[in-house]
Amino acid sequence: MNLPITKVHFIVLFCLIGTISAQLSSNFYFRTCPLVLSTIKKEVISALINERRMGASLLRLHFHDCFVQGCDASVLLDDTSSFRGEKTAGPNANSLRGFDVIDKIKSEVEKLCPNTVSCADILAVAARDSVVALGGLSWTVQLGRRDSTTASFGLANSDLPGPGSDLSGLINAFNNKGFTPKEMVALSGSHTIGEASCRFFRTRIYNENNIDSSFANSLQSSCPRTGGDLNLSPLDTTSPNTFDNAYFKNLQNQKGLFHSDQVLFDEVTTKSQVNSYVRNPLSFKVDFANAMFKMANLGPLTGSSGQVRKNCRSVN
């Protein structure tokens, strides 16, 4: 028996379709831009060949994006005369990098599929491809994010945990985004790649006791008590460009670069997890990949929310 479609039926059907279409999907661009993943990967590999450190920078860009307003590419917006975004916030100013690589990827993707692929999706995929290229495990990146038309200088200053954070601060910051302490430790393992500026670890190497003395002395040569704020040191001196578990081994030897690194081993709440990742490096990589999958799904804009920016640095 055929039943008439009433106005109520139509509204319910429309809402169901809208809900489905607004979800992220691993094959979101299957029809609209089938070569997008291979194009992003090619550009990421090219960037890493030019400078292996860039892998850590692209991973960090994605993290700093997702922790502020969700994964919406808000971190990429440039300031204007009437707008102050996230780039000049304390955790990001003269620190975040890789914007030019994202610009290059976006340019190549726009040639393939104009006005189709969001900058937020590019950030998520580039972070995954960077980790894999440096030795980490892959994870499925759900796609279909849209880009925000706003950014928050204030939230960038308040929501991102800093290098001087104590353990309770770290746990609270990650808990506010839905992560467990175990997931927080796994994500902290991202510091197995990349470099950091002297200004972020100067206090630690001159004033803290839970640091290997020879390690501190070696850092002081490039990070004086005054000046040299932007001088760089590896976050993981053992293998700074390889995604492995050396970061956790360094913590056991009091060679964490940041205060926020070393507290993971100094506090009983997380010490056992650090030791576990030293004993079983594969478990770290698995947990990291799972936590990154979860992070990439923080508050995405989908459906008709936001926009697909033509230029990642400005709204359309």
XYZ file of C-alpha atoms in Angstrom:
316
model
C 0.000 0.000 0.000
C 1.373 3.407 -0.973
C 1.210 5.988 1.778
C 1.085 9.705 0.976
C 4.191 11.716 1.877
C 3.028 14.353 4.291
C 4.830 17.540 5.247
C 5.941 15.855 8.505
C 7.388 12.903 6.565
C 9.287 15.282 4.314
C 10.755 17.201 7.250
C 11.891 13.983 8.955
C 13.423 12.693 5.716
C 15.191 16.003 5.100
C 16.656 15.978 8.619
C 17.912 12.404 8.215
C 19.590 13.210 4.896
C 21.074 16.381 6.359
C 22.474 14.444 9.321
C 24.034 11.812 7.079
C 25.564 14.351 4.691
C 27.025 16.315 7.573
C 29.118 13.377 8.823
C 32.801 12.986 8.072
C 33.675 10.124 5.765
C 36.881 8.438 4.638
C 35.703 8.549 1.017
C 34.219 12.053 1.089
C 36.103 13.167 -2.049
C 35.784 9.860 -3.897
C 33.727 11.443 -6.673
C 34.518 15.138 -6.379
C 38.321 14.965 -6.062
C 39.601 11.371 -6.337
C 43.290 12.353 -6.546
C 43.321 14.607 -3.494
C 45.013 12.153 -1.100
C 47.814 11.251 -3.491
C 48.343 14.938 -4.272
C 48.640 15.894 -0.599
C 51.004 12.999 0.062
C 53.233 13.958 -2.863
C 53.568 17.533 -1.602
C 54.217 16.428 1.976
C 56.970 14.050 0.855
C 58.482 16.829 -1.259
C 58.472 19.177 1.741
C 60.112 16.548 3.968
C 62.784 15.823 1.390
C 63.592 19.512 1.459
C 63.526 19.645 5.282
C 62.700 16.642 7.482
C 61.807 18.906 10.389
C 58.793 20.068 8.405
C 56.994 16.836 9.286
C 56.880 17.852 12.932
C 55.785 21.357 11.961
C 52.826 20.075 9.918
C 51.792 17.748 12.736
C 51.929 20.631 15.202
C 49.872 22.864 12.901
C 47.073 20.297 12.929
C 47.224 19.952 16.724
C 47.171 23.725 17.303
C 44.254 23.991 14.895
C 42.128 21.277 16.489
C 42.635 22.412 20.089
C 41.178 25.844 19.283
C 37.583 25.868 17.991
C 37.988 22.328 16.656
C 39.610 21.165 13.398
C 38.461 24.053 11.232
C 41.672 25.599 9.812
C 41.158 28.673 11.999
C 44.883 28.630 12.782
C 45.682 29.420 9.140
C 43.848 32.748 8.990
C 46.075 35.831 8.720
C 45.392 38.892 10.860
C 43.812 41.876 9.149
C 43.261 45.482 10.163
C 39.949 44.480 11.739
C 40.682 40.922 12.844
C 43.182 39.273 15.185
C 43.402 35.524 14.778
C 45.452 32.725 16.304
C 48.793 33.128 14.548
C 49.993 35.895 16.873
C 48.819 34.225 20.095
C 51.530 33.307 22.608
C 51.817 29.585 21.757
C 51.942 30.314 18.006
C 53.791 33.573 17.350
C 57.263 33.026 15.884
C 56.738 29.335 16.559
C 54.178 27.717 14.258
C 55.479 27.069 10.761
C 54.597 25.144 7.628
C 52.029 27.648 6.383
C 53.824 27.894 3.050
C 53.648 24.113 2.631
C 49.893 24.162 3.245
C 49.609 27.006 0.710
C 51.458 24.898 -1.853
C 49.264 21.875 -1.223
C 46.126 23.991 -1.462
C 47.325 25.479 -4.755
C 47.884 22.039 -6.258
C 44.549 20.732 -4.993
C 42.712 23.774 -6.354
C 44.141 23.024 -9.796
C 42.622 19.559 -9.580
C 39.323 20.361 -7.909
C 38.466 24.053 -7.520
C 36.453 25.077 -4.464
C 36.143 21.492 -3.244
C 38.722 20.469 -0.640
C 38.871 22.354 2.654
C 42.042 23.634 4.273
C 41.012 21.805 7.460
C 41.032 18.489 5.609
C 44.410 19.307 4.082
C 45.829 19.953 7.556
C 44.492 16.637 8.865
C 45.850 14.586 5.975
C 49.213 16.385 5.904
C 49.721 15.639 9.606
C 48.994 11.935 9.078
C 51.245 11.703 6.018
C 54.069 13.455 7.879
C 53.979 10.975 10.751
C 53.921 8.000 8.392
C 56.812 9.382 6.339
C 58.917 9.713 9.498
C 58.222 6.180 10.731
C 54.875 6.275 12.518
C 51.772 4.207 11.866
C 48.979 5.399 9.618
C 45.406 6.091 10.627
C 42.220 6.734 8.687
C 41.522 10.430 8.227
C 37.822 11.134 8.041
C 37.132 13.916 5.535
C 34.462 16.493 4.885
C 35.493 19.257 7.267
C 34.768 22.807 6.278
C 36.785 25.904 7.092
C 35.828 28.448 9.709
C 35.343 32.114 8.919
C 36.586 33.084 12.377
C 39.537 32.429 14.669
C 40.133 33.114 18.356
C 43.236 34.824 19.683
C 41.891 34.368 23.216
C 41.209 30.641 22.956
C 44.605 30.045 21.378
C 46.155 31.587 24.485
C 43.962 29.674 26.928
C 43.309 26.227 25.423
C 46.769 25.160 24.228
C 48.927 23.580 26.951
C 52.365 25.149 27.160
C 55.911 23.838 27.681
C 55.846 25.000 31.296
C 52.629 23.156 32.167
C 52.572 20.886 35.193
C 50.903 17.483 35.042
C 47.544 18.617 36.385
C 47.483 21.403 33.806
C 48.223 18.951 31.019
C 45.602 16.469 32.191
C 42.985 19.220 32.487
C 43.788 20.720 29.067
C 43.467 17.356 27.349
C 40.472 16.304 29.430
C 38.698 19.462 28.282
C 39.034 18.107 24.742
C 37.861 14.624 25.699
C 41.223 12.862 26.088
C 42.257 10.500 28.884
C 45.621 10.835 30.663
C 46.840 7.807 28.688
C 45.905 9.497 25.406
C 47.599 12.673 26.608
C 50.860 10.767 27.198
C 50.611 9.149 23.764
C 50.029 12.511 22.068
C 52.920 14.042 24.016
C 55.041 11.480 22.191
C 54.750 13.735 19.156
C 57.769 15.430 20.725
C 59.852 12.561 19.415
C 60.218 14.733 16.303
C 60.840 18.431 15.803
C 62.738 21.284 17.418
C 61.915 24.013 19.907
C 63.049 27.568 20.573
C 65.296 28.413 23.505
C 62.654 30.686 25.044
C 60.442 27.647 25.680
C 62.996 25.659 27.701
C 65.397 28.265 29.130
C 63.787 28.228 32.580
C 64.095 24.458 32.769
C 67.767 24.153 31.855
C 68.880 26.856 34.314
C 66.520 26.363 37.243
C 65.200 22.808 37.479
C 66.785 19.877 39.291
C 65.025 17.009 37.497
C 67.314 17.309 34.490
C 70.491 15.473 33.546
C 73.353 17.893 34.227
C 75.318 17.121 31.060
C 72.139 17.483 29.030
C 71.437 20.859 30.624
C 75.010 22.035 30.054
C 74.929 21.081 26.382
C 71.705 23.045 25.908
C 73.064 26.106 27.690
C 75.723 26.536 25.020
C 73.045 27.404 22.454
C 70.496 28.848 24.864
C 72.148 31.555 27.024
C 70.439 33.122 30.026
C 69.704 36.194 27.932
C 69.345 36.452 24.174
C 69.088 33.691 21.611
C 65.367 33.265 22.194
C 64.810 31.674 18.780
C 67.838 29.345 18.841
C 66.659 25.795 18.234
C 67.282 22.460 19.938
C 65.773 19.048 19.124
C 62.881 17.893 21.284
C 64.405 14.407 21.043
C 68.190 14.574 20.833
C 68.471 10.836 20.107
C 66.560 10.691 16.818
C 64.956 14.091 16.158
C 63.625 13.228 12.702
C 62.378 9.691 13.325
C 58.980 8.883 14.788
C 59.940 6.354 17.472
C 59.786 5.894 21.249
C 63.138 7.575 22.012
C 61.252 10.523 23.528
C 60.074 8.281 26.373
C 63.544 6.814 26.890
C 64.835 10.362 27.219
C 62.315 11.045 29.986
C 63.635 8.051 31.926
C 67.089 9.653 31.732
C 65.848 13.119 32.759
C 66.423 14.453 29.275
C 62.996 15.866 28.530
C 63.430 19.253 26.864
C 60.304 20.873 28.311
C 59.086 20.951 31.894
C 55.815 19.578 30.479
C 57.733 16.617 29.044
C 59.666 15.620 32.145
C 56.655 15.758 34.482
C 55.214 12.773 32.614
C 57.952 10.617 34.156
C 58.292 12.425 37.470
C 54.653 11.959 38.467
C 53.318 8.527 39.430
C 50.063 9.169 37.525
C 51.797 8.874 34.147
C 55.192 7.307 34.896
C 53.962 3.757 34.299
C 52.647 4.752 30.865
C 56.022 6.227 29.916
C 57.730 3.008 31.012
C 55.214 0.965 29.055
C 55.988 2.844 25.852
C 59.714 2.298 26.411
C 59.140 -1.457 26.751
C 56.724 -1.683 23.847
C 57.386 0.879 21.095
C 54.634 -0.539 18.886
C 52.011 0.115 21.564
C 53.039 3.784 21.542
C 52.622 4.042 17.787
C 49.235 2.316 17.926
C 47.990 4.494 20.780
C 49.293 7.620 19.069
C 47.515 6.790 15.808
C 44.258 6.086 17.660
C 44.517 9.346 19.623
C 45.230 11.287 16.421
C 42.144 9.770 14.782
C 40.166 11.019 17.765
C 41.785 14.458 17.721
C 41.078 14.969 14.027
C 37.387 14.665 14.850
C 37.312 17.479 17.401
C 34.463 19.857 16.573
C 34.649 19.837 12.779
C 32.407 22.110 10.741
C 30.356 20.026 8.322
C 27.383 20.287 6.004
C 26.506 23.914 5.357
C 28.571 25.289 8.246
C 31.659 27.324 7.432
C 33.040 27.374 3.908
C 35.700 25.873 1.657
C 38.304 28.616 1.526
C 39.945 29.333 -1.809
C 42.929 30.759 0.042
C 43.719 29.132 3.385
C 44.930 32.440 4.815
C 41.700 34.393 4.338
C 37.950 33.912 4.200
C 36.270 33.913 0.808
